[in-house]
GROMACS .gro file of C-alpha atoms in nm:
model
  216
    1UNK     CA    1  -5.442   6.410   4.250
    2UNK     CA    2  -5.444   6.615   3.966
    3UNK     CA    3  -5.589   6.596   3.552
    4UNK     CA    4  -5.620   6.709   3.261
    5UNK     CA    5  -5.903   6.947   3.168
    6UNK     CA    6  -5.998   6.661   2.845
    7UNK     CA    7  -6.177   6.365   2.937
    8UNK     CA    8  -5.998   6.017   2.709
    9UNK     CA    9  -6.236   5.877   2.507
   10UNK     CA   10  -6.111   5.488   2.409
   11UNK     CA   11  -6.169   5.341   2.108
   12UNK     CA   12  -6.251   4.991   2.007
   13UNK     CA   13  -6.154   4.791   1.646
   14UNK     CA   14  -6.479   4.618   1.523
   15UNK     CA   15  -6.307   4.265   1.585
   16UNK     CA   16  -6.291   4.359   1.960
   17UNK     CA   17  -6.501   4.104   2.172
   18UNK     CA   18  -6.569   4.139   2.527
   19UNK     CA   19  -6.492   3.924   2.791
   20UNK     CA   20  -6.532   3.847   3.162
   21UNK     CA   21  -6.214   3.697   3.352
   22UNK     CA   22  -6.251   3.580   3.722
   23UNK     CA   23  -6.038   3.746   4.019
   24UNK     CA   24  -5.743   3.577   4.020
   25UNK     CA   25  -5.553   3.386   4.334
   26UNK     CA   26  -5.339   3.672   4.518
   27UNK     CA   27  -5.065   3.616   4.783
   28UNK     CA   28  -5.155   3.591   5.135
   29UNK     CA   29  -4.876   3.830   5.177
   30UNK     CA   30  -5.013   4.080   4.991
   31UNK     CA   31  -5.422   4.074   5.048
   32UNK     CA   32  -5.407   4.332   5.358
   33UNK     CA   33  -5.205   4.560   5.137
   34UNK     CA   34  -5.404   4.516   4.803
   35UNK     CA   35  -5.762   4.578   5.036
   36UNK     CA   36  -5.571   4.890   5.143
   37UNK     CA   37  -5.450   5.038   4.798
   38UNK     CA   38  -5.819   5.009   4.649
   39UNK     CA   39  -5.923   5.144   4.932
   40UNK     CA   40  -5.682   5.439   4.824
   41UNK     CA   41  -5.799   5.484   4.483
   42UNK     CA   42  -6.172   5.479   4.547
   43UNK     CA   43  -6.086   5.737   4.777
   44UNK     CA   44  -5.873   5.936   4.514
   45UNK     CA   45  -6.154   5.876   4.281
   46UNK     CA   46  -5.911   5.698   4.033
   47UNK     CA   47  -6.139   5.393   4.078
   48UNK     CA   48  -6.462   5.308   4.183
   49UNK     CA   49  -6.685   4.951   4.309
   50UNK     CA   50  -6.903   4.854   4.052
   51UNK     CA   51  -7.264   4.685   4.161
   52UNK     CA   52  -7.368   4.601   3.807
   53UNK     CA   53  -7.354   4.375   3.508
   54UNK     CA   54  -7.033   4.425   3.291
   55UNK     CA   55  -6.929   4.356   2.945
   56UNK     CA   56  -6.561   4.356   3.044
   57UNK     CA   57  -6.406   4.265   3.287
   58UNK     CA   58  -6.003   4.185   3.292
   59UNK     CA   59  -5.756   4.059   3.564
   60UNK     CA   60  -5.573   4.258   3.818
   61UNK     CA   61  -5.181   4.259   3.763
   62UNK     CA   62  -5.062   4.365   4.053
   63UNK     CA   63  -4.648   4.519   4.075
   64UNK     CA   64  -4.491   4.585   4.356
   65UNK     CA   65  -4.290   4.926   4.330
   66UNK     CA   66  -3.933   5.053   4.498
   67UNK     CA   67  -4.109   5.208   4.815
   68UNK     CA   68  -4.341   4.871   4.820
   69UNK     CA   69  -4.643   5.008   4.763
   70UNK     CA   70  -4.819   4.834   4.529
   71UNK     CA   71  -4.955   4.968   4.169
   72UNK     CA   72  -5.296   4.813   4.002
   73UNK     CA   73  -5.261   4.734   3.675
   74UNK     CA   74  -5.448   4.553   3.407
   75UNK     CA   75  -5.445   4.284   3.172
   76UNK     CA   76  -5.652   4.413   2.927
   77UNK     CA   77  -5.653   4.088   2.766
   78UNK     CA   78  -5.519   4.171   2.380
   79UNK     CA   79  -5.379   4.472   2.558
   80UNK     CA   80  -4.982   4.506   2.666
   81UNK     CA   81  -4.899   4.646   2.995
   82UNK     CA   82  -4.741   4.952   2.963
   83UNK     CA   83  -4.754   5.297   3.152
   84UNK     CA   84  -5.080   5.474   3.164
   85UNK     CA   85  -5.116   5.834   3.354
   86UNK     CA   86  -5.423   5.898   3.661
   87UNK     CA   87  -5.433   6.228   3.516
   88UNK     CA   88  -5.644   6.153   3.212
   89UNK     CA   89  -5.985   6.081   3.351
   90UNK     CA   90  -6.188   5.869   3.118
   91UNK     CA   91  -6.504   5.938   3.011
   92UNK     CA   92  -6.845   5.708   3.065
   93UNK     CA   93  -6.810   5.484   2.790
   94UNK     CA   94  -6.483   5.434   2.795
   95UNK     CA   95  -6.493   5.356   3.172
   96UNK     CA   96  -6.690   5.076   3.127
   97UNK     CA   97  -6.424   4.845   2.916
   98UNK     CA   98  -6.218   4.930   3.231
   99UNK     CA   99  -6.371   4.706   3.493
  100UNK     CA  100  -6.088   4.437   3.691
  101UNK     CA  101  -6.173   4.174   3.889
  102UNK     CA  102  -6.054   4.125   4.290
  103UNK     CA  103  -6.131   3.882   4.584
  104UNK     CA  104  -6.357   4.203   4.695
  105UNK     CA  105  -6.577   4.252   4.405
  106UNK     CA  106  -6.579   4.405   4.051
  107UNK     CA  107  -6.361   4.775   4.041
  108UNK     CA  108  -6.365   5.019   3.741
  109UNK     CA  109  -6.124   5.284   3.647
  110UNK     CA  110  -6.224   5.630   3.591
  111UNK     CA  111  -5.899   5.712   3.502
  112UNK     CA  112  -5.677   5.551   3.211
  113UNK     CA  113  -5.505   5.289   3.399
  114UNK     CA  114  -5.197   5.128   3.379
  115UNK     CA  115  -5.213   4.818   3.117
  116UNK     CA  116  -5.354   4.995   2.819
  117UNK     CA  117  -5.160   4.957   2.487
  118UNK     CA  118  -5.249   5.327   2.393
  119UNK     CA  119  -5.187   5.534   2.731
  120UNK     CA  120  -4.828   5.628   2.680
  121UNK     CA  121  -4.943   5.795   2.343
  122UNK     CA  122  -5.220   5.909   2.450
  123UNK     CA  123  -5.073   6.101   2.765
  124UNK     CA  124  -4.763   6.213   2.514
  125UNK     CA  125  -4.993   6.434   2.268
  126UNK     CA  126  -5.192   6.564   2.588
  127UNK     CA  127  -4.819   6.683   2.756
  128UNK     CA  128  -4.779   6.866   2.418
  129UNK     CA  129  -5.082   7.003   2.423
  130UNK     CA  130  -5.065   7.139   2.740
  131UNK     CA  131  -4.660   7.221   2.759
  132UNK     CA  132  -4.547   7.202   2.372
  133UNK     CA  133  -4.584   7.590   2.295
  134UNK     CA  134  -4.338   7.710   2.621
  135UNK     CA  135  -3.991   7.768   2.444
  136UNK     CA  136  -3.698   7.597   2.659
  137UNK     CA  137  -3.932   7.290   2.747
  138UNK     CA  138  -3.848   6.934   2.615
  139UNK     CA  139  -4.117   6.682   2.735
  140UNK     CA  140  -4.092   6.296   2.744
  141UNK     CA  141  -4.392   6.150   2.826
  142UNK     CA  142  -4.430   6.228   3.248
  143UNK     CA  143  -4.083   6.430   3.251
  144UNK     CA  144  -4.075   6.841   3.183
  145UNK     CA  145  -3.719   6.913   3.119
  146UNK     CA  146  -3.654   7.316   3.121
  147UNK     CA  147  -3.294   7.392   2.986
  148UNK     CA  148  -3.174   7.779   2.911
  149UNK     CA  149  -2.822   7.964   2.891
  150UNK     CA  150  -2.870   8.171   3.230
  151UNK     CA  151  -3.031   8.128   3.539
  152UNK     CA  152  -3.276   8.361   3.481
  153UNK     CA  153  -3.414   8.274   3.154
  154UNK     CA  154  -3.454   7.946   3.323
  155UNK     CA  155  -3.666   8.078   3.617
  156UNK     CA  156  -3.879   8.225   3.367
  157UNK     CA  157  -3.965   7.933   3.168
  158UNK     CA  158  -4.053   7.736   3.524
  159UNK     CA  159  -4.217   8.048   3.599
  160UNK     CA  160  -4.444   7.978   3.251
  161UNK     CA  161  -4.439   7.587   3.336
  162UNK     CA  162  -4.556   7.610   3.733
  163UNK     CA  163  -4.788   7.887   3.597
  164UNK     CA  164  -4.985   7.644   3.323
  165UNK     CA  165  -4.978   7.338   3.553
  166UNK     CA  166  -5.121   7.531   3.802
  167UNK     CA  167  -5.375   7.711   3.597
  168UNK     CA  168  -5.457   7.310   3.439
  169UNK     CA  169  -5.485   7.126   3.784
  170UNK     CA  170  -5.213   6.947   3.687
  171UNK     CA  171  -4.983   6.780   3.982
  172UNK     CA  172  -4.611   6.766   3.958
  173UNK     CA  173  -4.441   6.459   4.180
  174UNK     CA  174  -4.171   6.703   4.427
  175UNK     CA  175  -3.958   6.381   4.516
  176UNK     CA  176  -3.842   6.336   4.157
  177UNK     CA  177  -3.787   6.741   4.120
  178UNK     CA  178  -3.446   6.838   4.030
  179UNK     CA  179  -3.440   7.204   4.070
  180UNK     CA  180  -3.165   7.431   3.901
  181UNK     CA  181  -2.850   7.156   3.803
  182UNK     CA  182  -2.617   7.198   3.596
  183UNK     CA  183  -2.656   6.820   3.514
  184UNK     CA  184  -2.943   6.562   3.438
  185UNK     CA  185  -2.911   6.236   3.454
  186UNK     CA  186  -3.175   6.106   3.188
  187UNK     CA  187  -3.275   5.853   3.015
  188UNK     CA  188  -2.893   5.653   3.016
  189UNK     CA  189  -2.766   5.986   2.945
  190UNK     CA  190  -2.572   6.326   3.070
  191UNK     CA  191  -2.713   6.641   3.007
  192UNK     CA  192  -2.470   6.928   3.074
  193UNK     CA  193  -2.356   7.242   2.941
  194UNK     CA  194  -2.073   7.039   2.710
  195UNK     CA  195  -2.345   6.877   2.517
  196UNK     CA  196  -2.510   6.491   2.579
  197UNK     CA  197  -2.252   6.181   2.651
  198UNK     CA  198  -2.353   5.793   2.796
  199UNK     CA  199  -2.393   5.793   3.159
  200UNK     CA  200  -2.069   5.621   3.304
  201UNK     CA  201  -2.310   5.423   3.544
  202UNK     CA  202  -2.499   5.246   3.254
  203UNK     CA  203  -2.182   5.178   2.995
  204UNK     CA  204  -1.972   5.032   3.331
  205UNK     CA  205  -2.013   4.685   3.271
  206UNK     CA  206  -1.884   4.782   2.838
  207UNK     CA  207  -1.598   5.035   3.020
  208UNK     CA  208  -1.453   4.764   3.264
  209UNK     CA  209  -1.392   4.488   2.961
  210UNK     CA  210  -1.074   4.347   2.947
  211UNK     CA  211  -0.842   4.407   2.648
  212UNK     CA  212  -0.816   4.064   2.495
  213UNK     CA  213  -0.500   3.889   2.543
  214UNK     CA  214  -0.464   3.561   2.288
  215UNK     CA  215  -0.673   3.504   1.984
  216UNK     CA  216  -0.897   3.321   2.102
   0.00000   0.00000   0.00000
């Protein structure tokens, strides 16, 4: 697991009020596999058992991803659940509001956690900080696209990119690498040497309409 060199420091609006929310009911289905995913993070250091008295404490949202492993989120109570990044690691303070409730005790994130209004910007200005000087990189949120006119002024910039990520500690995912194409499918669009059009996948359903055939 990799992070950023900067520790996230969360702050609080003075009409914030803590709370404490039991462990909700979870799915007899489920319970062997949730035991074994904490089990996973305290062992990844993204989370940790907590043996003392909270301020805050929020229920576990638990989502079941495409490979069915299972992601811990929170509700964060005012907060929306949206993506948050294990490579920010939080610092003390802000640890503590981080604190989730389970049928096996009390866990807190020492990393920013998924559920956290803020993460997704918060992770965005990081990626620039880290990324946003390399020429030939475009970066949305977890995704470094590297585009160039030739094959090897686009080995160098991944040169520069591997280079910095490895010099940062920061962790790329391989099974979501797409190395060298001539075409990107990304986000509903194609990205290709004759410029950016719809992806035919995602317009199908507007593409196969029928031409009307009476006024009404």
């Amino acid at each position: 697991m990799g992070s950023f060199p900067d520790e996230v420091s969360i702050k609080l609006n003075n009409e914030a009020k803590s709370k404490i929310c039991p462990a909700r009911r979870v799915p007899h289905a489920i319970k062997n596999k949730l035991k074994e995913t904490l089990t996973e993070l305290v062992s990844l250091s993204i989370i940790e058992e907590v043996n003392e008295p909270c301020e805050w404490v929020s229920n576990m949202v638990i989502v079941e991803k495409k490979d069915k492993s299972l992601r811990i989120c929170l509700d964060a109570n005012v907060l929306d659940v949206k993506s948050g990044f294990y490579h920010m690691i939080l610092d003390k303070e802000s640890s503590k509001m981080f604190n989730f409730s389970t049928a096996y005790g009390i866990y807190r994130f020492k990393r920013l956690p998924f559920g956290v209004s803020s993460a997704p910007e918060l992770f965005q200005k990081s990626m620039y900080k880290y990324f946003g000087d390399i020429n030939g990189v475009v970066l949305y949120f977890d995704d470094v696209l590297q585009c160039a006119q030739t094959k090897e002024k686009h080995d160098k910039i991944l040169e520069k990119v591997m280079e910095r990520a490895g010099s940062l500690n920061i962790k790329c995912n391989m099974e979501k690498l797409q190395f060298c194409v001539k075409e990107v499918k990304y986000i509903g669009f194609l990205f290709n040497e004759e410029g950016i059009k719809p992806d035919k996948e995602r317009i199908k359903s507007i593409l196969d309409l029928k031409k009307p055939n009476d006024k009404k």
